[in-house]
Short mmCIF file of C-alpha atoms (C1' of nucleotides) in Angstrom, two decimals:
data_model
loop_
_atom_site.label_atom_id
_atom_site.label_comp_id
_atom_site.label_asym_id
_atom_site.label_seq_id
_atom_site.Cartn_x
_atom_site.Cartn_y
_atom_site.Cartn_z
CA UNK C 1 120.59 -69.03 -23.15
CA UNK C 2 121.19 -65.27 -23.31
CA UNK C 3 118.94 -63.10 -25.42
CA UNK C 4 121.69 -61.73 -27.63
CA UNK C 5 122.90 -65.24 -28.40
CA UNK C 6 119.38 -66.55 -29.03
CA UNK C 7 118.66 -63.61 -31.30
CA UNK C 8 121.74 -64.19 -33.43
CA UNK C 9 120.97 -67.86 -33.64
CA UNK C 10 117.39 -67.22 -34.69
CA UNK C 11 118.43 -64.78 -37.41
CA UNK C 12 120.98 -67.28 -38.65
CA UNK C 13 118.47 -70.16 -38.70
CA UNK C 14 115.76 -68.18 -40.41
CA UNK C 15 118.31 -67.05 -43.01
CA UNK C 16 119.34 -70.60 -43.79
CA UNK C 17 115.73 -71.67 -44.04
CA UNK C 18 114.93 -68.77 -46.36
CA UNK C 19 117.82 -69.72 -48.61
CA UNK C 20 116.43 -73.25 -48.88
CA UNK C 21 113.05 -71.80 -49.79
CA UNK C 22 114.47 -69.69 -52.57
CA UNK C 23 114.23 -66.41 -50.69
CA UNK C 24 117.65 -64.91 -50.43
CA UNK C 25 119.58 -65.23 -47.25
CA UNK C 26 119.75 -61.55 -46.35
CA UNK C 27 116.07 -61.00 -47.03
CA UNK C 28 115.19 -63.82 -44.68
CA UNK C 29 117.56 -62.41 -42.04
CA UNK C 30 116.01 -58.97 -42.29
CA UNK C 31 112.64 -60.63 -41.91
CA UNK C 32 113.81 -62.51 -38.82
CA UNK C 33 115.17 -59.31 -37.30
CA UNK C 34 111.89 -57.49 -37.83
CA UNK C 35 109.83 -60.43 -36.60
CA UNK C 36 111.43 -60.43 -33.19
CA UNK C 37 111.71 -56.68 -32.88
CA UNK C 38 109.04 -55.16 -30.59
CA UNK C 39 109.32 -51.86 -32.46
CA UNK C 40 109.69 -50.71 -36.05
CA UNK C 41 113.20 -50.42 -37.41
CA UNK C 42 114.87 -48.08 -39.87
CA UNK C 43 117.15 -48.96 -42.74
CA UNK C 44 120.07 -47.87 -40.57
CA UNK C 45 119.02 -50.21 -37.77
CA UNK C 46 119.00 -53.09 -40.22
CA UNK C 47 122.38 -52.09 -41.65
CA UNK C 48 123.88 -51.97 -38.20
CA UNK C 49 122.28 -55.13 -36.81
CA UNK C 50 123.12 -57.29 -39.79
CA UNK C 51 126.25 -55.54 -40.99
CA UNK C 52 125.06 -55.06 -44.57
CA UNK C 53 125.28 -52.13 -46.94
CA UNK C 54 122.61 -49.51 -47.41
CA UNK C 55 121.81 -50.74 -50.90
CA UNK C 56 121.42 -54.29 -49.72
CA UNK C 57 119.24 -53.34 -46.75
CA UNK C 58 117.07 -51.16 -48.95
CA UNK C 59 116.55 -53.76 -51.66
CA UNK C 60 115.65 -56.50 -49.24
CA UNK C 61 113.32 -54.35 -47.18
CA UNK C 62 111.52 -53.40 -50.34
CA UNK C 63 111.40 -57.05 -51.36
CA UNK C 64 109.75 -57.94 -48.07
CA UNK C 65 107.20 -55.17 -48.53
CA UNK C 66 106.45 -56.62 -52.00
CA UNK C 67 105.92 -60.05 -50.48
CA UNK C 68 103.45 -58.48 -48.03
CA UNK C 69 105.53 -59.65 -45.08
CA UNK C 70 106.61 -56.20 -43.92
CA UNK C 71 104.87 -52.84 -43.69
CA UNK C 72 106.36 -49.43 -44.14
CA UNK C 73 105.37 -46.88 -41.49
CA UNK C 74 106.02 -43.22 -40.92
CA UNK C 75 106.69 -41.84 -37.47
CA UNK C 76 105.69 -38.31 -36.55
CA UNK C 77 108.51 -35.83 -36.36
CA UNK C 78 110.85 -38.13 -38.26
CA UNK C 79 111.61 -38.25 -41.93
CA UNK C 80 112.93 -41.79 -41.90
CA UNK C 81 110.90 -44.77 -43.06
CA UNK C 82 110.16 -47.32 -40.38
CA UNK C 83 109.62 -51.00 -41.13
CA UNK C 84 107.45 -53.38 -39.16
CA UNK C 85 106.88 -57.09 -39.77
CA UNK C 86 103.53 -58.78 -40.09
CA UNK C 87 103.41 -60.62 -36.77
CA UNK C 88 100.58 -63.06 -37.39
CA UNK C 89 102.48 -66.14 -38.44
CA UNK C 90 99.42 -67.57 -40.15
CA UNK C 91 99.26 -64.52 -42.36
CA UNK C 92 102.97 -64.89 -43.02
CA UNK C 93 102.53 -68.55 -43.98
CA UNK C 94 99.61 -67.66 -46.24
CA UNK C 95 101.51 -64.90 -48.02
CA UNK C 96 104.48 -67.15 -48.64
CA UNK C 97 102.30 -70.02 -49.83
CA UNK C 98 100.32 -67.72 -52.14
CA UNK C 99 103.45 -66.28 -53.66
CA UNK C 100 105.00 -69.68 -54.24
CA UNK C 101 101.77 -71.07 -55.65
CA UNK C 102 101.59 -68.18 -58.08
CA UNK C 103 105.22 -68.49 -59.12
CA UNK C 104 105.41 -72.23 -59.38
CA UNK C 105 102.29 -74.35 -59.54
CA UNK C 106 100.29 -71.95 -61.65
CA UNK C 107 102.93 -71.71 -64.36
CA UNK C 108 103.28 -75.47 -64.46
CA UNK C 109 99.54 -75.81 -64.96
CA UNK C 110 99.70 -73.35 -67.84
CA UNK C 111 102.53 -75.27 -69.47
CA UNK C 112 100.70 -78.56 -69.07
CA UNK C 113 97.71 -77.18 -70.92
CA UNK C 114 99.94 -76.45 -73.87
CA UNK C 115 101.90 -79.69 -73.66
CA UNK C 116 98.75 -81.80 -73.66
CA UNK C 117 98.36 -80.99 -77.32
CA UNK C 118 101.36 -83.04 -78.41
CA UNK C 119 100.70 -85.00 -81.62
CA UNK C 120 101.46 -88.60 -82.54
CA UNK C 121 101.07 -92.10 -81.08
CA UNK C 122 104.58 -93.56 -80.90
CA UNK C 123 105.60 -95.14 -77.58
CA UNK C 124 107.45 -91.92 -76.74
CA UNK C 125 104.39 -89.79 -77.31
CA UNK C 126 102.16 -92.17 -75.36
CA UNK C 127 104.55 -92.10 -72.41
CA UNK C 128 104.75 -88.34 -72.67
CA UNK C 129 100.98 -87.95 -72.59
CA UNK C 130 100.74 -90.23 -69.59
CA UNK C 131 103.33 -88.26 -67.61
CA UNK C 132 101.66 -84.96 -68.44
CA UNK C 133 98.33 -86.31 -67.31
CA UNK C 134 99.80 -87.62 -64.04
CA UNK C 135 101.51 -84.34 -63.30
CA UNK C 136 98.27 -82.58 -64.00
CA UNK C 137 96.50 -84.77 -61.44
CA UNK C 138 99.12 -84.33 -58.75
CA UNK C 139 99.38 -80.58 -59.17
CA UNK C 140 95.61 -80.15 -59.20
CA UNK C 141 95.36 -81.89 -55.89
CA UNK C 142 98.40 -80.13 -54.47
CA UNK C 143 96.76 -76.85 -55.41
CA UNK C 144 93.64 -77.85 -53.54
CA UNK C 145 95.54 -78.76 -50.41
CA UNK C 146 97.51 -75.54 -50.66
CA UNK C 147 94.28 -73.66 -51.05
CA UNK C 148 93.09 -75.18 -47.81
CA UNK C 149 96.27 -74.29 -46.01
CA UNK C 150 96.24 -70.75 -47.28
CA UNK C 151 92.83 -70.13 -45.82
CA UNK C 152 93.93 -72.04 -42.79
CA UNK C 153 92.80 -69.77 -40.01
CA UNK C 154 89.11 -70.45 -40.56
CA UNK C 155 89.27 -73.74 -42.37
CA UNK C 156 87.60 -76.83 -40.97
CA UNK C 157 90.71 -78.90 -41.48
CA UNK C 158 92.90 -76.55 -39.51
CA UNK C 159 90.33 -76.22 -36.77
CA UNK C 160 90.25 -79.98 -36.54
CA UNK C 161 93.98 -80.25 -36.40
CA UNK C 162 94.19 -77.53 -33.77
CA UNK C 163 91.56 -79.27 -31.71
CA UNK C 164 93.32 -82.62 -32.00
CA UNK C 165 96.55 -80.93 -31.01
CA UNK C 166 94.82 -79.54 -27.95
CA UNK M 1 102.58 -79.52 -81.26
CA UNK M 2 105.36 -81.85 -82.40
CA UNK M 3 106.77 -84.35 -79.94
CA UNK M 4 110.34 -83.09 -80.16
CA UNK M 5 109.21 -79.57 -79.45
CA UNK M 6 106.94 -80.64 -76.58
CA UNK M 7 109.73 -82.71 -75.09
CA UNK M 8 112.21 -79.84 -75.10
CA UNK M 9 109.63 -77.55 -73.61
CA UNK M 10 108.78 -80.00 -70.88
CA UNK M 11 112.43 -80.50 -69.94
CA UNK M 12 112.89 -76.75 -69.89
CA UNK M 13 109.82 -76.17 -67.70
CA UNK M 14 110.66 -78.91 -65.25
CA UNK M 15 114.19 -77.53 -64.99
CA UNK M 16 112.96 -74.06 -64.14
CA UNK M 17 110.56 -75.45 -61.58
CA UNK M 18 113.31 -77.53 -60.01
CA UNK M 19 115.53 -74.48 -59.73
CA UNK M 20 112.75 -72.67 -57.87
CA UNK M 21 112.43 -75.62 -55.52
CA UNK M 22 116.08 -75.64 -54.67
CA UNK M 23 116.91 -78.70 -56.77
CA UNK M 24 119.47 -77.72 -59.30
CA UNK M 25 118.44 -77.03 -62.83
CA UNK M 26 120.33 -79.86 -64.50
CA UNK M 27 119.16 -82.42 -61.97
CA UNK M 28 115.56 -81.45 -62.63
CA UNK M 29 116.15 -81.66 -66.38
CA UNK M 30 117.66 -85.12 -66.10
CA UNK M 31 114.65 -86.10 -64.05
CA UNK M 32 112.28 -84.72 -66.69
CA UNK M 33 114.11 -86.61 -69.42
CA UNK M 34 113.86 -89.89 -67.52
CA UNK M 35 110.23 -89.30 -66.58
CA UNK M 36 109.08 -89.14 -70.17
CA UNK M 37 111.40 -91.82 -71.45
CA UNK M 38 109.65 -95.18 -72.02
CA UNK M 39 112.97 -97.00 -71.53
CA UNK M 40 115.96 -96.76 -69.22
CA UNK M 41 118.75 -94.43 -70.28
CA UNK M 42 122.52 -94.52 -69.89
CA UNK M 43 124.80 -91.72 -68.77
CA UNK M 44 125.75 -91.24 -72.42
CA UNK M 45 122.12 -90.85 -73.43
CA UNK M 46 121.71 -88.12 -70.84
CA UNK M 47 124.91 -86.40 -71.94
CA UNK M 48 123.77 -86.40 -75.52
CA UNK M 49 120.15 -85.41 -74.93
CA UNK M 50 120.96 -82.53 -72.58
CA UNK M 51 124.38 -81.59 -73.87
CA UNK M 52 126.11 -81.80 -70.51
CA UNK M 53 129.47 -83.24 -69.49
CA UNK M 54 130.00 -86.74 -68.18
CA UNK M 55 130.82 -85.49 -64.71
CA UNK M 56 127.71 -83.39 -64.56
CA UNK M 57 125.46 -86.18 -65.85
CA UNK M 58 126.98 -88.63 -63.40
CA UNK M 59 126.65 -86.36 -60.37
CA UNK M 60 123.05 -85.49 -61.08
CA UNK M 61 122.00 -89.04 -61.83
CA UNK M 62 123.50 -90.11 -58.55
CA UNK M 63 121.73 -87.24 -56.82
CA UNK M 64 118.41 -88.41 -58.22
CA UNK M 65 119.09 -91.94 -57.03
CA UNK M 66 119.81 -90.50 -53.56
CA UNK M 67 116.49 -88.66 -53.61
CA UNK M 68 114.79 -91.96 -54.45
CA UNK M 69 113.42 -90.52 -57.68
CA UNK M 70 115.47 -92.68 -60.03
CA UNK M 71 116.54 -96.31 -59.98
CA UNK M 72 119.73 -97.80 -61.31
CA UNK M 73 119.28 -100.95 -63.38
CA UNK M 74 121.62 -103.38 -65.04
CA UNK M 75 120.87 -104.85 -68.42
CA UNK M 76 122.05 -108.32 -69.36
CA UNK M 77 125.01 -108.43 -71.70
CA UNK M 78 125.83 -104.78 -71.05
CA UNK M 79 128.23 -103.30 -68.57
CA UNK M 80 126.67 -99.86 -68.60
CA UNK M 81 124.38 -98.65 -65.84
CA UNK M 82 120.83 -97.89 -66.93
CA UNK M 83 118.68 -95.32 -65.16
CA UNK M 84 114.92 -95.39 -64.87
CA UNK M 85 112.64 -92.85 -63.20
CA UNK M 86 110.01 -93.63 -60.60
CA UNK M 87 106.88 -93.16 -62.67
CA UNK M 88 104.23 -92.97 -59.98
CA UNK M 89 103.90 -89.23 -59.54
CA UNK M 90 102.40 -89.71 -56.07
CA UNK M 91 105.52 -91.52 -54.98
CA UNK M 92 107.59 -88.75 -56.55
CA UNK M 93 105.63 -86.10 -54.67
CA UNK M 94 105.99 -88.04 -51.44
CA UNK M 95 109.74 -88.46 -51.82
CA UNK M 96 110.22 -84.77 -52.53
CA UNK M 97 107.98 -83.74 -49.64
CA UNK M 98 109.76 -86.11 -47.26
CA UNK M 99 113.16 -84.86 -48.25
CA UNK M 100 112.18 -81.21 -47.91
CA UNK M 101 110.46 -81.87 -44.59
CA UNK M 102 113.60 -83.53 -43.31
CA UNK M 103 115.89 -80.79 -44.55
CA UNK M 104 113.78 -77.82 -43.56
CA UNK M 105 110.96 -78.16 -41.10
CA UNK M 106 112.66 -80.70 -38.88
CA UNK M 107 115.76 -78.57 -38.38
CA UNK M 108 113.62 -75.54 -37.57
CA UNK M 109 111.79 -77.52 -34.91
CA UNK M 110 115.08 -78.56 -33.40
CA UNK M 111 116.30 -74.99 -33.30
CA UNK M 112 113.06 -73.80 -31.74
CA UNK M 113 113.45 -76.25 -28.90
CA UNK M 114 116.79 -74.70 -28.10
CA UNK M 115 115.65 -71.11 -28.60
CA UNK M 116 112.70 -71.53 -26.24
CA UNK M 117 115.15 -71.50 -23.39
CA UNK M 118 116.06 -67.84 -23.77
CA UNK M 119 116.35 -66.04 -20.44
CA UNK M 120 115.04 -62.67 -19.30
CA UNK M 121 111.82 -60.66 -19.35
CA UNK M 122 112.63 -57.43 -21.16
CA UNK M 123 110.23 -56.40 -23.95
CA UNK M 124 112.69 -57.84 -26.47
CA UNK M 125 112.77 -61.20 -24.75
CA UNK M 126 108.98 -61.28 -24.40
CA UNK M 127 108.55 -60.54 -28.10
CA UNK M 128 111.14 -63.15 -28.93
CA UNK M 129 109.39 -65.81 -26.88
CA UNK M 130 106.10 -64.99 -28.53
CA UNK M 131 107.50 -65.29 -32.04
CA UNK M 132 109.20 -68.58 -31.23
CA UNK M 133 105.96 -69.94 -29.84
CA UNK M 134 104.00 -68.82 -32.92
CA UNK M 135 106.51 -70.36 -35.30
CA UNK M 136 106.34 -73.53 -33.30
CA UNK M 137 102.58 -73.62 -33.71
CA UNK M 138 102.63 -72.96 -37.43
CA UNK M 139 105.36 -75.47 -38.16
CA UNK M 140 103.70 -78.14 -36.05
CA UNK M 141 100.54 -77.80 -38.03
CA UNK M 142 102.37 -77.57 -41.34
CA UNK M 143 104.15 -80.78 -40.44
CA UNK M 144 100.83 -82.44 -39.79
CA UNK M 145 99.39 -81.36 -43.10
CA UNK M 146 102.56 -82.45 -44.85
CA UNK M 147 102.33 -85.75 -43.09
CA UNK M 148 98.86 -86.18 -44.51
CA UNK M 149 99.99 -85.31 -47.99
CA UNK M 150 102.90 -87.66 -47.84
CA UNK M 151 100.66 -90.58 -47.13
CA UNK M 152 98.29 -89.13 -49.66
CA UNK M 153 97.51 -92.16 -51.78
CA UNK M 154 95.52 -93.91 -49.10
CA UNK M 155 94.59 -91.00 -46.93
CA UNK M 156 90.99 -90.11 -46.29
CA UNK M 157 91.58 -86.51 -47.18
CA UNK M 158 93.04 -87.31 -50.55
CA UNK M 159 90.36 -89.83 -51.31
CA UNK M 160 87.81 -87.17 -50.54
CA UNK M 161 89.51 -84.63 -52.72
CA UNK M 162 89.82 -87.10 -55.57
CA UNK M 163 86.19 -87.96 -55.25
CA UNK M 164 85.16 -84.32 -55.23
CA UNK M 165 87.32 -83.76 -58.26
CA UNK M 166 85.55 -86.60 -60.05
"C1'" DT S 1 147.21 -111.06 -64.54
"C1'" DT S 2 146.42 -107.59 -68.27
"C1'" DT S 3 143.32 -105.07 -70.91
"C1'" DA S 4 139.14 -102.65 -71.74
"C1'" DA S 5 134.95 -100.43 -70.36
"C1'" DT S 6 132.79 -97.63 -67.31
"C1'" DT S 7 132.07 -94.72 -63.28
"C1'" DT S 8 133.67 -91.44 -60.02
"C1'" DT S 9 136.22 -87.66 -58.37
"C1'" DC S 10 137.86 -83.07 -58.16
"C1'" DA S 11 140.80 -78.98 -59.38
"C1'" DA S 12 140.15 -75.50 -62.49
"C1'" DT S 13 136.91 -72.63 -64.81
"C1'" DA S 14 132.54 -70.65 -65.99
"C1'" DA S 15 128.14 -68.91 -64.84
"C1'" DT S 16 125.14 -66.95 -61.72
"C1'" DT S 17 123.74 -64.54 -57.76
"C1'" DT S 18 124.40 -61.29 -54.23
"C1'" DC S 19 126.48 -57.19 -52.25
"C1'" DT S 20 128.68 -52.77 -52.06
"C1'" DG S 21 129.08 -47.96 -52.19
"C1'" DA S 22 128.80 -43.90 -54.24
"C1'" DA S 23 126.03 -41.11 -57.37
"C1'" DA S 24 121.40 -39.81 -58.71
"C1'" DA S 25 116.78 -39.09 -57.47
"C1'" DT S 26 113.31 -37.79 -54.27
"C1'" DA S 27 111.19 -35.38 -50.59
"C1'" DA S 28 111.02 -32.28 -46.77
"C1'" DA S 29 112.58 -28.35 -44.16
"C1'" DT S 30 114.50 -23.67 -44.08
"C1'" DA H 1 115.19 -21.46 -54.24
"C1'" DT H 2 118.57 -23.74 -51.45
"C1'" DT H 3 120.00 -26.85 -48.24
"C1'" DT H 4 119.52 -31.10 -45.81
"C1'" DA H 5 117.85 -35.73 -45.05
"C1'" DT H 6 116.67 -39.86 -46.95
"C1'" DT H 7 115.79 -43.42 -50.40
"C1'" DT H 8 116.78 -45.61 -54.68
"C1'" DT H 9 119.49 -47.24 -58.34
"C1'" DC H 10 122.99 -49.75 -60.55
"C1'" DA H 11 127.80 -50.75 -62.42
"C1'" DG H 12 131.38 -53.17 -60.73
"C1'" DA H 13 133.31 -56.42 -57.12
"C1'" DA H 14 132.84 -60.35 -54.30
"C1'" DA H 15 130.89 -64.58 -53.14
"C1'" DT H 16 128.61 -68.57 -54.28
"C1'" DT H 17 127.20 -72.35 -57.11
"C1'" DA H 18 127.41 -75.25 -61.20
"C1'" DT H 19 130.05 -77.37 -64.89
"C1'" DT H 20 133.78 -79.28 -67.35
"C1'" DG H 21 137.07 -82.64 -68.56
"C1'" DA H 22 140.69 -85.34 -67.77
"C1'" DA H 23 142.92 -88.37 -64.38
"C1'" DA H 24 142.06 -91.87 -60.90
"C1'" DA H 25 139.35 -95.58 -59.29
"C1'" DT H 26 136.46 -99.37 -60.07
"C1'" DT H 27 134.65 -103.30 -62.29
"C1'" DA H 28 134.40 -107.01 -65.39
"C1'" DA H 29 135.95 -109.48 -69.30
"C1'" DA H 30 139.82 -111.73 -71.82
#
DNA sequence: TTTAATTTTCAATAATTTCTGAAAATAAAT
DNA sequence: ATTTATTTTCAGAAATTATTGAAAATTAAA
């Protein structure tokens, strides 16, 4: 397969995946573009490569910087901002997992704490309490597994898996 | 907190969470409603409780059945369909994880296989190959961890975590 | 059959999200 | 200070996604 074709396909795939993960399509495509780029890119590069407006490119680049997935560089003798992706995919995975954990699991845990205090002992309330308790258990353990993954690089579990994988 | 209040709050929270996970809001709310309901509910119950149209209730109930999160029952002497949620939260977690794995990680792996075959040795192509290889590594290992989670109930890791948790 | 109850579909509409592009703000050079 | 280069913002437009509701299809009783 030719590089140009492979590149377009990769950007497309990563964009679709991002959309499924709740990151918007363009942001994921910008990320893909930067990931495979050997050098830093400007806003104009992104606009041209992806065919999006300046506003759109700017917003999504900033979004990626907020997520910690992209860095903003300066280059001597040039007033433009240059953008460069974090290339360590384990760091990328960790950043994404951390952000999602913060946004999702943590808020659920907070809500559960409040919901545990429901009053009464009708069948409805008993069922409710049971479900809340079960969700609490599952999320606690999910959080622990996530915690392991997010410190994956030097975690015994990951080392084991890597070793097994050979 | 009063039951009615807690119930509304729970449905609301679960709906928001679902939206973040790419499941649509109403589907997640229907799921929440069924989760905390001690008895099976009809389409009309769902319409009334959530204030949604028949079409919407029907589509989302069917969606939940497709995900394996809800079962469709018959009740003797009644022509209506009754819906009942899977109550084992570990099964719920497994079903969701399986579905997401199938939809997301598996397709990425397929794409990577194709993209590995890119030709050339320019800096761009070298960088591209490296990124593809890294993504391949990360997803392989993510798939393995997911695999562990999805057989969580009787997995050594989960048992260990549960034990640690007390 | 025919009738009645229920579920499913889907075109039209509503709601939400994303994108554009030009104006405003910022920052650097002259 | 003024000009020039660049980034940011944001109201409106476009695109996407979700919802309605009524008609069509299905299913079971009469």
